[in-house]
């Protein structure tokens, strides 16, 4: 690795530019520290239902959330119920599910509930045509997972066609098509927290295409960190999920010193 990298207490490597950015925001209050869950606070695993948290990363985020004038948030495309089952009930971290649509209870009208149910059952039929596919039900739609199918492009196209026909919006992620009614996205969720907290700065970590909405709302004072390489609007990148705990621990160390 190049000369632009320096070690830190955790033994992992953080780019010197990212270190300087974290040094700077560590001194700002109120500070919003927000992170995606899958692939960031949890390693990507073959079975999406088994996405157990990276305990070191989660512990660092929780400890940040305990600090004064510091607000910790985990934002996920998963339902709030699923996210809560992975992270556990917590006062230190605010959990936000379904791309920002679920935070403090979601009002779902009877009409929408019927459309959601119909979409979920149609996607279930698509999944049966593509063995290995799975439908994750959400309050305002569903996620169609196709990591294990033999014809992934065809399965994804079929799921998108079904969603579009039902009037749902689709978001393509890593081997998943999110099919949602309404227009919640992670960027709106972050903007809402920034406004509510009057945050002086935001740190956001994400690994997937849906996190680009969050990176897009960040300003000059903020620190967007893409986890893994690939096109991104984030100003900083770390190589992969194993680096996340080091980043959060570094921020924690700077904010408490
Ligand atoms: Mg993710």
PDB file of C-alpha atoms and ligand atoms in Angstrom:
ATOM      1  CA  UNK A   1       0.000   0.000   0.000  1.00  0.00           C
ATOM      2  CA  UNK A   2       1.157   3.539  -0.691  1.00  0.00           C
ATOM      3  CA  UNK A   3       2.748   6.162   1.520  1.00  0.00           C
ATOM      4  CA  UNK A   4      -0.625   7.863   1.993  1.00  0.00           C
ATOM      5  CA  UNK A   5      -1.647   5.287   4.574  1.00  0.00           C
ATOM      6  CA  UNK A   6      -0.970   5.337   8.290  1.00  0.00           C
ATOM      7  CA  UNK A   7      -1.664   2.843  11.000  1.00  0.00           C
ATOM      8  CA  UNK A   8      -3.720   3.510  14.107  1.00  0.00           C
ATOM      9  CA  UNK A   9      -4.408   1.815  17.397  1.00  0.00           C
ATOM     10  CA  UNK A  10      -6.659  -0.846  15.892  1.00  0.00           C
ATOM     11  CA  UNK A  11      -3.859  -2.059  13.647  1.00  0.00           C
ATOM     12  CA  UNK A  12      -5.917  -1.390  10.507  1.00  0.00           C
ATOM     13  CA  UNK A  13      -5.059   1.194   7.943  1.00  0.00           C
ATOM     14  CA  UNK A  14      -6.968   4.411   7.416  1.00  0.00           C
ATOM     15  CA  UNK A  15      -6.069   6.760   4.602  1.00  0.00           C
ATOM     16  CA  UNK A  16      -4.409   9.925   5.933  1.00  0.00           C
ATOM     17  CA  UNK A  17      -7.021  12.119   4.195  1.00  0.00           C
ATOM     18  CA  UNK A  18      -9.797  10.238   5.948  1.00  0.00           C
ATOM     19  CA  UNK A  19      -7.944  10.508   9.265  1.00  0.00           C
ATOM     20  CA  UNK A  20      -7.703  14.297   8.871  1.00  0.00           C
ATOM     21  CA  UNK A  21     -11.392  14.496   8.001  1.00  0.00           C
ATOM     22  CA  UNK A  22     -12.322  12.432  11.068  1.00  0.00           C
ATOM     23  CA  UNK A  23      -9.997  14.552  13.246  1.00  0.00           C
ATOM     24  CA  UNK A  24     -11.835  17.648  12.035  1.00  0.00           C
ATOM     25  CA  UNK A  25     -15.429  16.401  12.556  1.00  0.00           C
ATOM     26  CA  UNK A  26     -14.535  14.803  15.908  1.00  0.00           C
ATOM     27  CA  UNK A  27     -14.337  18.376  17.259  1.00  0.00           C
ATOM     28  CA  UNK A  28     -17.756  19.459  15.890  1.00  0.00           C
ATOM     29  CA  UNK A  29     -21.081  19.368  17.761  1.00  0.00           C
ATOM     30  CA  UNK A  30     -23.727  18.174  17.404  1.00  0.00           C
ATOM     31  CA  UNK A  31     -22.263  15.303  15.423  1.00  0.00           C
ATOM     32  CA  UNK A  32     -24.394  12.801  13.508  1.00  0.00           C
ATOM     33  CA  UNK A  33     -22.750   9.420  12.921  1.00  0.00           C
ATOM     34  CA  UNK A  34     -24.882   7.311  10.614  1.00  0.00           C
ATOM     35  CA  UNK A  35     -24.219   3.981   9.006  1.00  0.00           C
ATOM     36  CA  UNK A  36     -25.798   1.476   6.705  1.00  0.00           C
ATOM     37  CA  UNK A  37     -26.172  -2.015   8.213  1.00  0.00           C
ATOM     38  CA  UNK A  38     -25.552  -4.803   5.649  1.00  0.00           C
ATOM     39  CA  UNK A  39     -21.993  -4.801   4.373  1.00  0.00           C
ATOM     40  CA  UNK A  40     -20.986  -2.063   6.826  1.00  0.00           C
ATOM     41  CA  UNK A  41     -22.024  -2.881  10.409  1.00  0.00           C
ATOM     42  CA  UNK A  42     -22.401  -6.495   9.313  1.00  0.00           C
ATOM     43  CA  UNK A  43     -20.304  -8.563   6.901  1.00  0.00           C
ATOM     44  CA  UNK A  44     -22.111  -9.621   3.703  1.00  0.00           C
ATOM     45  CA  UNK A  45     -23.082 -13.268   4.135  1.00  0.00           C
ATOM     46  CA  UNK A  46     -24.617 -15.721   1.633  1.00  0.00           C
ATOM     47  CA  UNK A  47     -27.870 -15.925   3.637  1.00  0.00           C
ATOM     48  CA  UNK A  48     -29.342 -12.418   4.114  1.00  0.00           C
ATOM     49  CA  UNK A  49     -31.373 -13.736   7.049  1.00  0.00           C
ATOM     50  CA  UNK A  50     -28.130 -14.463   8.932  1.00  0.00           C
ATOM     51  CA  UNK A  51     -26.551 -10.993   8.784  1.00  0.00           C
ATOM     52  CA  UNK A  52     -25.123 -10.906  12.295  1.00  0.00           C
ATOM     53  CA  UNK A  53     -23.459  -7.656  13.351  1.00  0.00           C
ATOM     54  CA  UNK A  54     -19.732  -6.984  13.454  1.00  0.00           C
ATOM     55  CA  UNK A  55     -19.571  -6.651  17.249  1.00  0.00           C
ATOM     56  CA  UNK A  56     -16.564  -4.317  17.263  1.00  0.00           C
ATOM     57  CA  UNK A  57     -18.147  -1.926  14.756  1.00  0.00           C
ATOM     58  CA  UNK A  58     -21.478  -1.975  16.550  1.00  0.00           C
ATOM     59  CA  UNK A  59     -19.837  -1.432  19.951  1.00  0.00           C
ATOM     60  CA  UNK A  60     -17.943   1.603  18.628  1.00  0.00           C
ATOM     61  CA  UNK A  61     -21.131   3.072  17.125  1.00  0.00           C
ATOM     62  CA  UNK A  62     -22.984   2.437  20.384  1.00  0.00           C
ATOM     63  CA  UNK A  63     -20.243   4.162  22.408  1.00  0.00           C
ATOM     64  CA  UNK A  64     -20.327   7.135  20.013  1.00  0.00           C
ATOM     65  CA  UNK A  65     -24.086   7.329  20.590  1.00  0.00           C
ATOM     66  CA  UNK A  66     -23.486   7.551  24.347  1.00  0.00           C
ATOM     67  CA  UNK A  67     -21.288  10.612  24.033  1.00  0.00           C
ATOM     68  CA  UNK A  68     -22.757  14.074  24.597  1.00  0.00           C
ATOM     69  CA  UNK A  69     -23.887  15.948  21.465  1.00  0.00           C
ATOM     70  CA  UNK A  70     -23.299  12.819  19.393  1.00  0.00           C
ATOM     71  CA  UNK A  71     -26.138  10.976  17.709  1.00  0.00           C
ATOM     72  CA  UNK A  72     -25.676   7.469  16.285  1.00  0.00           C
ATOM     73  CA  UNK A  73     -28.021   6.101  13.630  1.00  0.00           C
ATOM     74  CA  UNK A  74     -28.166   2.807  11.737  1.00  0.00           C
ATOM     75  CA  UNK A  75     -30.085   3.149   8.453  1.00  0.00           C
ATOM     76  CA  UNK A  76     -31.050   0.063   6.504  1.00  0.00           C
ATOM     77  CA  UNK A  77     -33.122  -1.045   3.579  1.00  0.00           C
ATOM     78  CA  UNK A  78     -34.377  -3.827   5.800  1.00  0.00           C
ATOM     79  CA  UNK A  79     -37.563  -3.510   7.785  1.00  0.00           C
ATOM     80  CA  UNK A  80     -37.217  -1.903  11.201  1.00  0.00           C
ATOM     81  CA  UNK A  81     -38.254  -5.228  12.752  1.00  0.00           C
ATOM     82  CA  UNK A  82     -35.475  -7.100  10.933  1.00  0.00           C
ATOM     83  CA  UNK A  83     -32.884  -4.440  11.757  1.00  0.00           C
ATOM     84  CA  UNK A  84     -33.919  -4.481  15.425  1.00  0.00           C
ATOM     85  CA  UNK A  85     -33.629  -8.260  15.519  1.00  0.00           C
ATOM     86  CA  UNK A  86     -29.998  -8.035  14.342  1.00  0.00           C
ATOM     87  CA  UNK A  87     -28.841  -5.030  16.369  1.00  0.00           C
ATOM     88  CA  UNK A  88     -31.020  -5.622  19.433  1.00  0.00           C
ATOM     89  CA  UNK A  89     -33.073  -3.022  21.285  1.00  0.00           C
ATOM     90  CA  UNK A  90     -30.795  -0.069  21.891  1.00  0.00           C
ATOM     91  CA  UNK A  91     -31.077   3.429  23.339  1.00  0.00           C
ATOM     92  CA  UNK A  92     -27.669   4.504  22.055  1.00  0.00           C
ATOM     93  CA  UNK A  93     -28.358   3.933  18.350  1.00  0.00           C
ATOM     94  CA  UNK A  94     -31.483   5.123  16.547  1.00  0.00           C
ATOM     95  CA  UNK A  95     -32.588   2.405  14.138  1.00  0.00           C
ATOM     96  CA  UNK A  96     -34.152   3.386  10.830  1.00  0.00           C
ATOM     97  CA  UNK A  97     -35.604   0.755   8.508  1.00  0.00           C
ATOM     98  CA  UNK A  98     -36.912   0.494   4.944  1.00  0.00           C
ATOM     99  CA  UNK A  99     -34.584   3.189   3.553  1.00  0.00           C
ATOM    100  CA  UNK A 100     -35.816   5.765   6.033  1.00  0.00           C
ATOM    101  CA  UNK A 101     -39.533   5.003   5.764  1.00  0.00           C
ATOM    102  CA  UNK A 102     -39.695   3.355   9.174  1.00  0.00           C
ATOM    103  CA  UNK A 103     -38.445   5.133  12.206  1.00  0.00           C
ATOM    104  CA  UNK A 104     -41.033   5.831  14.811  1.00  0.00           C
ATOM    105  CA  UNK A 105     -43.789   3.626  13.464  1.00  0.00           C
ATOM    106  CA  UNK A 106     -45.143   3.763   9.960  1.00  0.00           C
ATOM    107  CA  UNK A 107     -48.749   4.552   9.152  1.00  0.00           C
ATOM    108  CA  UNK A 108     -49.785   2.212   6.370  1.00  0.00           C
ATOM    109  CA  UNK A 109     -53.280   2.784   4.961  1.00  0.00           C
ATOM    110  CA  UNK A 110     -55.593  -0.152   4.223  1.00  0.00           C
ATOM    111  CA  UNK A 111     -55.415   0.470   0.474  1.00  0.00           C
ATOM    112  CA  UNK A 112     -51.616   0.549   0.501  1.00  0.00           C
ATOM    113  CA  UNK A 113     -51.530  -2.554   2.685  1.00  0.00           C
ATOM    114  CA  UNK A 114     -53.532  -4.437   0.026  1.00  0.00           C
ATOM    115  CA  UNK A 115     -51.231  -3.284  -2.760  1.00  0.00           C
ATOM    116  CA  UNK A 116     -48.199  -4.312  -0.698  1.00  0.00           C
ATOM    117  CA  UNK A 117     -49.678  -7.761  -0.057  1.00  0.00           C
ATOM    118  CA  UNK A 118     -50.481  -8.222  -3.735  1.00  0.00           C
ATOM    119  CA  UNK A 119     -46.949  -7.202  -4.735  1.00  0.00           C
ATOM    120  CA  UNK A 120     -45.452  -9.584  -2.176  1.00  0.00           C
ATOM    121  CA  UNK A 121     -47.521 -12.494  -3.440  1.00  0.00           C
ATOM    122  CA  UNK A 122     -46.665 -11.769  -7.100  1.00  0.00           C
ATOM    123  CA  UNK A 123     -42.978 -11.548  -6.218  1.00  0.00           C
ATOM    124  CA  UNK A 124     -43.381 -14.847  -4.376  1.00  0.00           C
ATOM    125  CA  UNK A 125     -44.582 -16.400  -7.643  1.00  0.00           C
ATOM    126  CA  UNK A 126     -41.491 -15.017  -9.418  1.00  0.00           C
ATOM    127  CA  UNK A 127     -39.296 -16.473  -6.662  1.00  0.00           C
ATOM    128  CA  UNK A 128     -40.852 -19.911  -7.164  1.00  0.00           C
ATOM    129  CA  UNK A 129     -39.880 -19.758 -10.854  1.00  0.00           C
ATOM    130  CA  UNK A 130     -36.275 -19.026  -9.803  1.00  0.00           C
ATOM    131  CA  UNK A 131     -35.273 -21.530  -7.115  1.00  0.00           C
ATOM    132  CA  UNK A 132     -32.945 -19.905  -4.589  1.00  0.00           C
ATOM    133  CA  UNK A 133     -34.676 -16.518  -4.775  1.00  0.00           C
ATOM    134  CA  UNK A 134     -36.260 -15.145  -1.613  1.00  0.00           C
ATOM    135  CA  UNK A 135     -38.822 -12.439  -0.910  1.00  0.00           C
ATOM    136  CA  UNK A 136     -38.259 -10.358   2.219  1.00  0.00           C
ATOM    137  CA  UNK A 137     -41.546  -8.714   3.156  1.00  0.00           C
ATOM    138  CA  UNK A 138     -41.489  -5.087   4.243  1.00  0.00           C
ATOM    139  CA  UNK A 139     -44.218  -2.779   5.496  1.00  0.00           C
ATOM    140  CA  UNK A 140     -44.256  -0.771   2.255  1.00  0.00           C
ATOM    141  CA  UNK A 141     -43.038  -3.361  -0.239  1.00  0.00           C
ATOM    142  CA  UNK A 142     -40.582  -6.214  -0.483  1.00  0.00           C
ATOM    143  CA  UNK A 143     -36.987  -7.051  -1.259  1.00  0.00           C
ATOM    144  CA  UNK A 144     -36.375  -9.702  -3.903  1.00  0.00           C
ATOM    145  CA  UNK A 145     -33.089 -11.488  -3.151  1.00  0.00           C
ATOM    146  CA  UNK A 146     -31.577 -13.450  -6.050  1.00  0.00           C
ATOM    147  CA  UNK A 147     -27.992 -14.185  -4.963  1.00  0.00           C
ATOM    148  CA  UNK A 148     -28.484 -17.954  -5.291  1.00  0.00           C
ATOM    149  CA  UNK A 149     -30.450 -18.311  -8.522  1.00  0.00           C
ATOM    150  CA  UNK A 150     -28.997 -19.831 -11.693  1.00  0.00           C
ATOM    151  CA  UNK A 151     -30.232 -17.020 -13.993  1.00  0.00           C
ATOM    152  CA  UNK A 152     -29.764 -13.838 -11.902  1.00  0.00           C
ATOM    153  CA  UNK A 153     -30.302 -11.259 -14.679  1.00  0.00           C
ATOM    154  CA  UNK A 154     -33.551 -12.901 -15.724  1.00  0.00           C
ATOM    155  CA  UNK A 155     -34.805 -13.198 -12.133  1.00  0.00           C
ATOM    156  CA  UNK A 156     -34.012  -9.532 -11.401  1.00  0.00           C
ATOM    157  CA  UNK A 157     -35.717  -8.376 -14.597  1.00  0.00           C
ATOM    158  CA  UNK A 158     -38.829 -10.402 -13.746  1.00  0.00           C
ATOM    159  CA  UNK A 159     -38.965  -8.900 -10.242  1.00  0.00           C
ATOM    160  CA  UNK A 160     -38.549  -5.368 -11.609  1.00  0.00           C
ATOM    161  CA  UNK A 161     -41.288  -5.928 -14.209  1.00  0.00           C
ATOM    162  CA  UNK A 162     -43.703  -7.167 -11.528  1.00  0.00           C
ATOM    163  CA  UNK A 163     -42.923  -4.218  -9.259  1.00  0.00           C
ATOM    164  CA  UNK A 164     -43.287  -1.653 -12.026  1.00  0.00           C
ATOM    165  CA  UNK A 165     -46.598  -3.160 -13.098  1.00  0.00           C
ATOM    166  CA  UNK A 166     -47.875  -2.760  -9.533  1.00  0.00           C
ATOM    167  CA  UNK A 167     -46.746   0.877  -9.344  1.00  0.00           C
ATOM    168  CA  UNK A 168     -43.890   0.263  -6.917  1.00  0.00           C
ATOM    169  CA  UNK A 169     -40.519   1.920  -7.257  1.00  0.00           C
ATOM    170  CA  UNK A 170     -37.487  -0.358  -7.643  1.00  0.00           C
ATOM    171  CA  UNK A 171     -33.979   0.115  -6.320  1.00  0.00           C
ATOM    172  CA  UNK A 172     -31.290  -2.291  -7.466  1.00  0.00           C
ATOM    173  CA  UNK A 173     -28.759  -3.322  -4.818  1.00  0.00           C
ATOM    174  CA  UNK A 174     -26.258  -6.129  -4.491  1.00  0.00           C
ATOM    175  CA  UNK A 175     -28.196  -9.176  -5.727  1.00  0.00           C
ATOM    176  CA  UNK A 176     -31.404  -7.626  -4.443  1.00  0.00           C
ATOM    177  CA  UNK A 177     -34.213  -5.641  -6.041  1.00  0.00           C
ATOM    178  CA  UNK A 178     -36.005  -3.439  -3.522  1.00  0.00           C
ATOM    179  CA  UNK A 179     -39.632  -2.853  -4.522  1.00  0.00           C
ATOM    180  CA  UNK A 180     -41.203  -0.056  -2.521  1.00  0.00           C
ATOM    181  CA  UNK A 181     -44.300   2.083  -2.582  1.00  0.00           C
ATOM    182  CA  UNK A 182     -43.658   5.713  -1.721  1.00  0.00           C
ATOM    183  CA  UNK A 183     -40.401   7.553  -2.093  1.00  0.00           C
ATOM    184  CA  UNK A 184     -38.381   7.013   1.080  1.00  0.00           C
ATOM    185  CA  UNK A 185     -34.640   7.056   0.577  1.00  0.00           C
ATOM    186  CA  UNK A 186     -31.611   7.167   2.829  1.00  0.00           C
ATOM    187  CA  UNK A 187     -30.790  10.722   1.727  1.00  0.00           C
ATOM    188  CA  UNK A 188     -34.140  12.032   2.973  1.00  0.00           C
ATOM    189  CA  UNK A 189     -33.606  10.130   6.226  1.00  0.00           C
ATOM    190  CA  UNK A 190     -30.190  11.737   6.761  1.00  0.00           C
ATOM    191  CA  UNK A 191     -31.521  15.192   5.888  1.00  0.00           C
ATOM    192  CA  UNK A 192     -34.307  14.698   8.456  1.00  0.00           C
ATOM    193  CA  UNK A 193     -31.823  13.841  11.221  1.00  0.00           C
ATOM    194  CA  UNK A 194     -29.508  16.722  10.311  1.00  0.00           C
ATOM    195  CA  UNK A 195     -32.453  19.114  10.564  1.00  0.00           C
ATOM    196  CA  UNK A 196     -33.820  17.663  13.759  1.00  0.00           C
ATOM    197  CA  UNK A 197     -30.446  17.624  15.534  1.00  0.00           C
ATOM    198  CA  UNK A 198     -29.069  20.787  13.910  1.00  0.00           C
ATOM    199  CA  UNK A 199     -26.008  18.647  13.245  1.00  0.00           C
ATOM    200  CA  UNK A 200     -22.812  20.589  12.615  1.00  0.00           C
ATOM    201  CA  UNK A 201     -21.412  17.624  10.726  1.00  0.00           C
ATOM    202  CA  UNK A 202     -22.412  14.157   9.569  1.00  0.00           C
ATOM    203  CA  UNK A 203     -20.333  11.036   9.117  1.00  0.00           C
ATOM    204  CA  UNK A 204     -22.026   8.464   6.885  1.00  0.00           C
ATOM    205  CA  UNK A 205     -20.787   4.982   5.994  1.00  0.00           C
ATOM    206  CA  UNK A 206     -22.382   2.877   3.269  1.00  0.00           C
ATOM    207  CA  UNK A 207     -21.504   0.192   0.743  1.00  0.00           C
ATOM    208  CA  UNK A 208     -24.384  -0.018  -1.691  1.00  0.00           C
ATOM    209  CA  UNK A 209     -26.151   1.950  -4.418  1.00  0.00           C
ATOM    210  CA  UNK A 210     -28.939   3.011  -2.030  1.00  0.00           C
ATOM    211  CA  UNK A 211     -26.296   4.713   0.152  1.00  0.00           C
ATOM    212  CA  UNK A 212     -25.477   7.065  -2.724  1.00  0.00           C
ATOM    213  CA  UNK A 213     -28.704   8.965  -1.867  1.00  0.00           C
ATOM    214  CA  UNK A 214     -27.205   9.629   1.566  1.00  0.00           C
ATOM    215  CA  UNK A 215     -23.773  10.594   0.206  1.00  0.00           C
ATOM    216  CA  UNK A 216     -25.540  12.993  -2.170  1.00  0.00           C
ATOM    217  CA  UNK A 217     -27.033  15.090   0.660  1.00  0.00           C
ATOM    218  CA  UNK A 218     -23.718  15.520   2.496  1.00  0.00           C
ATOM    219  CA  UNK A 219     -22.058  18.932   2.436  1.00  0.00           C
ATOM    220  CA  UNK A 220     -18.538  20.306   2.733  1.00  0.00           C
ATOM    221  CA  UNK A 221     -18.341  19.780   6.503  1.00  0.00           C
ATOM    222  CA  UNK A 222     -19.441  16.153   6.283  1.00  0.00           C
ATOM    223  CA  UNK A 223     -17.564  12.911   5.809  1.00  0.00           C
ATOM    224  CA  UNK A 224     -19.040  10.314   3.447  1.00  0.00           C
ATOM    225  CA  UNK A 225     -17.237   6.974   3.487  1.00  0.00           C
ATOM    226  CA  UNK A 226     -17.859   4.348   0.821  1.00  0.00           C
ATOM    227  CA  UNK A 227     -17.104   0.847   2.065  1.00  0.00           C
ATOM    228  CA  UNK A 228     -15.554  -1.109  -0.796  1.00  0.00           C
ATOM    229  CA  UNK A 229     -14.413   0.168  -4.146  1.00  0.00           C
ATOM    230  CA  UNK A 230     -16.690   1.290  -6.958  1.00  0.00           C
ATOM    231  CA  UNK A 231     -18.254   4.467  -8.301  1.00  0.00           C
ATOM    232  CA  UNK A 232     -19.419   6.694  -5.485  1.00  0.00           C
ATOM    233  CA  UNK A 233     -20.341  10.250  -4.550  1.00  0.00           C
ATOM    234  CA  UNK A 234     -18.579   9.724  -1.197  1.00  0.00           C
ATOM    235  CA  UNK A 235     -15.374  11.690  -0.722  1.00  0.00           C
ATOM    236  CA  UNK A 236     -13.642   8.825   1.108  1.00  0.00           C
ATOM    237  CA  UNK A 237     -13.343   5.095   0.608  1.00  0.00           C
ATOM    238  CA  UNK A 238     -12.202   2.211   2.776  1.00  0.00           C
ATOM    239  CA  UNK A 239     -11.340  -1.155   1.247  1.00  0.00           C
ATOM    240  CA  UNK A 240     -14.019  -3.226   2.898  1.00  0.00           C
ATOM    241  CA  UNK A 241     -16.283  -4.103   5.799  1.00  0.00           C
ATOM    242  CA  UNK A 242     -13.398  -5.232   8.072  1.00  0.00           C
ATOM    243  CA  UNK A 243     -12.154  -1.597   8.062  1.00  0.00           C
ATOM    244  CA  UNK A 244     -15.392  -0.170   9.483  1.00  0.00           C
ATOM    245  CA  UNK A 245     -14.694  -0.954  13.142  1.00  0.00           C
ATOM    246  CA  UNK A 246     -11.301   0.787  12.813  1.00  0.00           C
ATOM    247  CA  UNK A 247     -12.901   3.929  11.363  1.00  0.00           C
ATOM    248  CA  UNK A 248     -15.561   4.127  14.092  1.00  0.00           C
ATOM    249  CA  UNK A 249     -13.010   3.344  16.820  1.00  0.00           C
ATOM    250  CA  UNK A 250     -10.719   6.048  15.499  1.00  0.00           C
ATOM    251  CA  UNK A 251     -13.563   8.586  15.513  1.00  0.00           C
ATOM    252  CA  UNK A 252     -14.539   7.507  19.035  1.00  0.00           C
ATOM    253  CA  UNK A 253     -10.944   7.828  20.235  1.00  0.00           C
ATOM    254  CA  UNK A 254     -10.635  11.321  18.717  1.00  0.00           C
ATOM    255  CA  UNK A 255     -13.962  12.478  20.101  1.00  0.00           C
ATOM    256  CA  UNK A 256     -13.172  11.297  23.633  1.00  0.00           C
ATOM    257  CA  UNK A 257      -9.558  12.544  23.754  1.00  0.00           C
TER     258      UNK A 257
HETATM  259 MG1  LIG B   1     -25.313  -2.168   2.643  1.00  0.00          MG
END
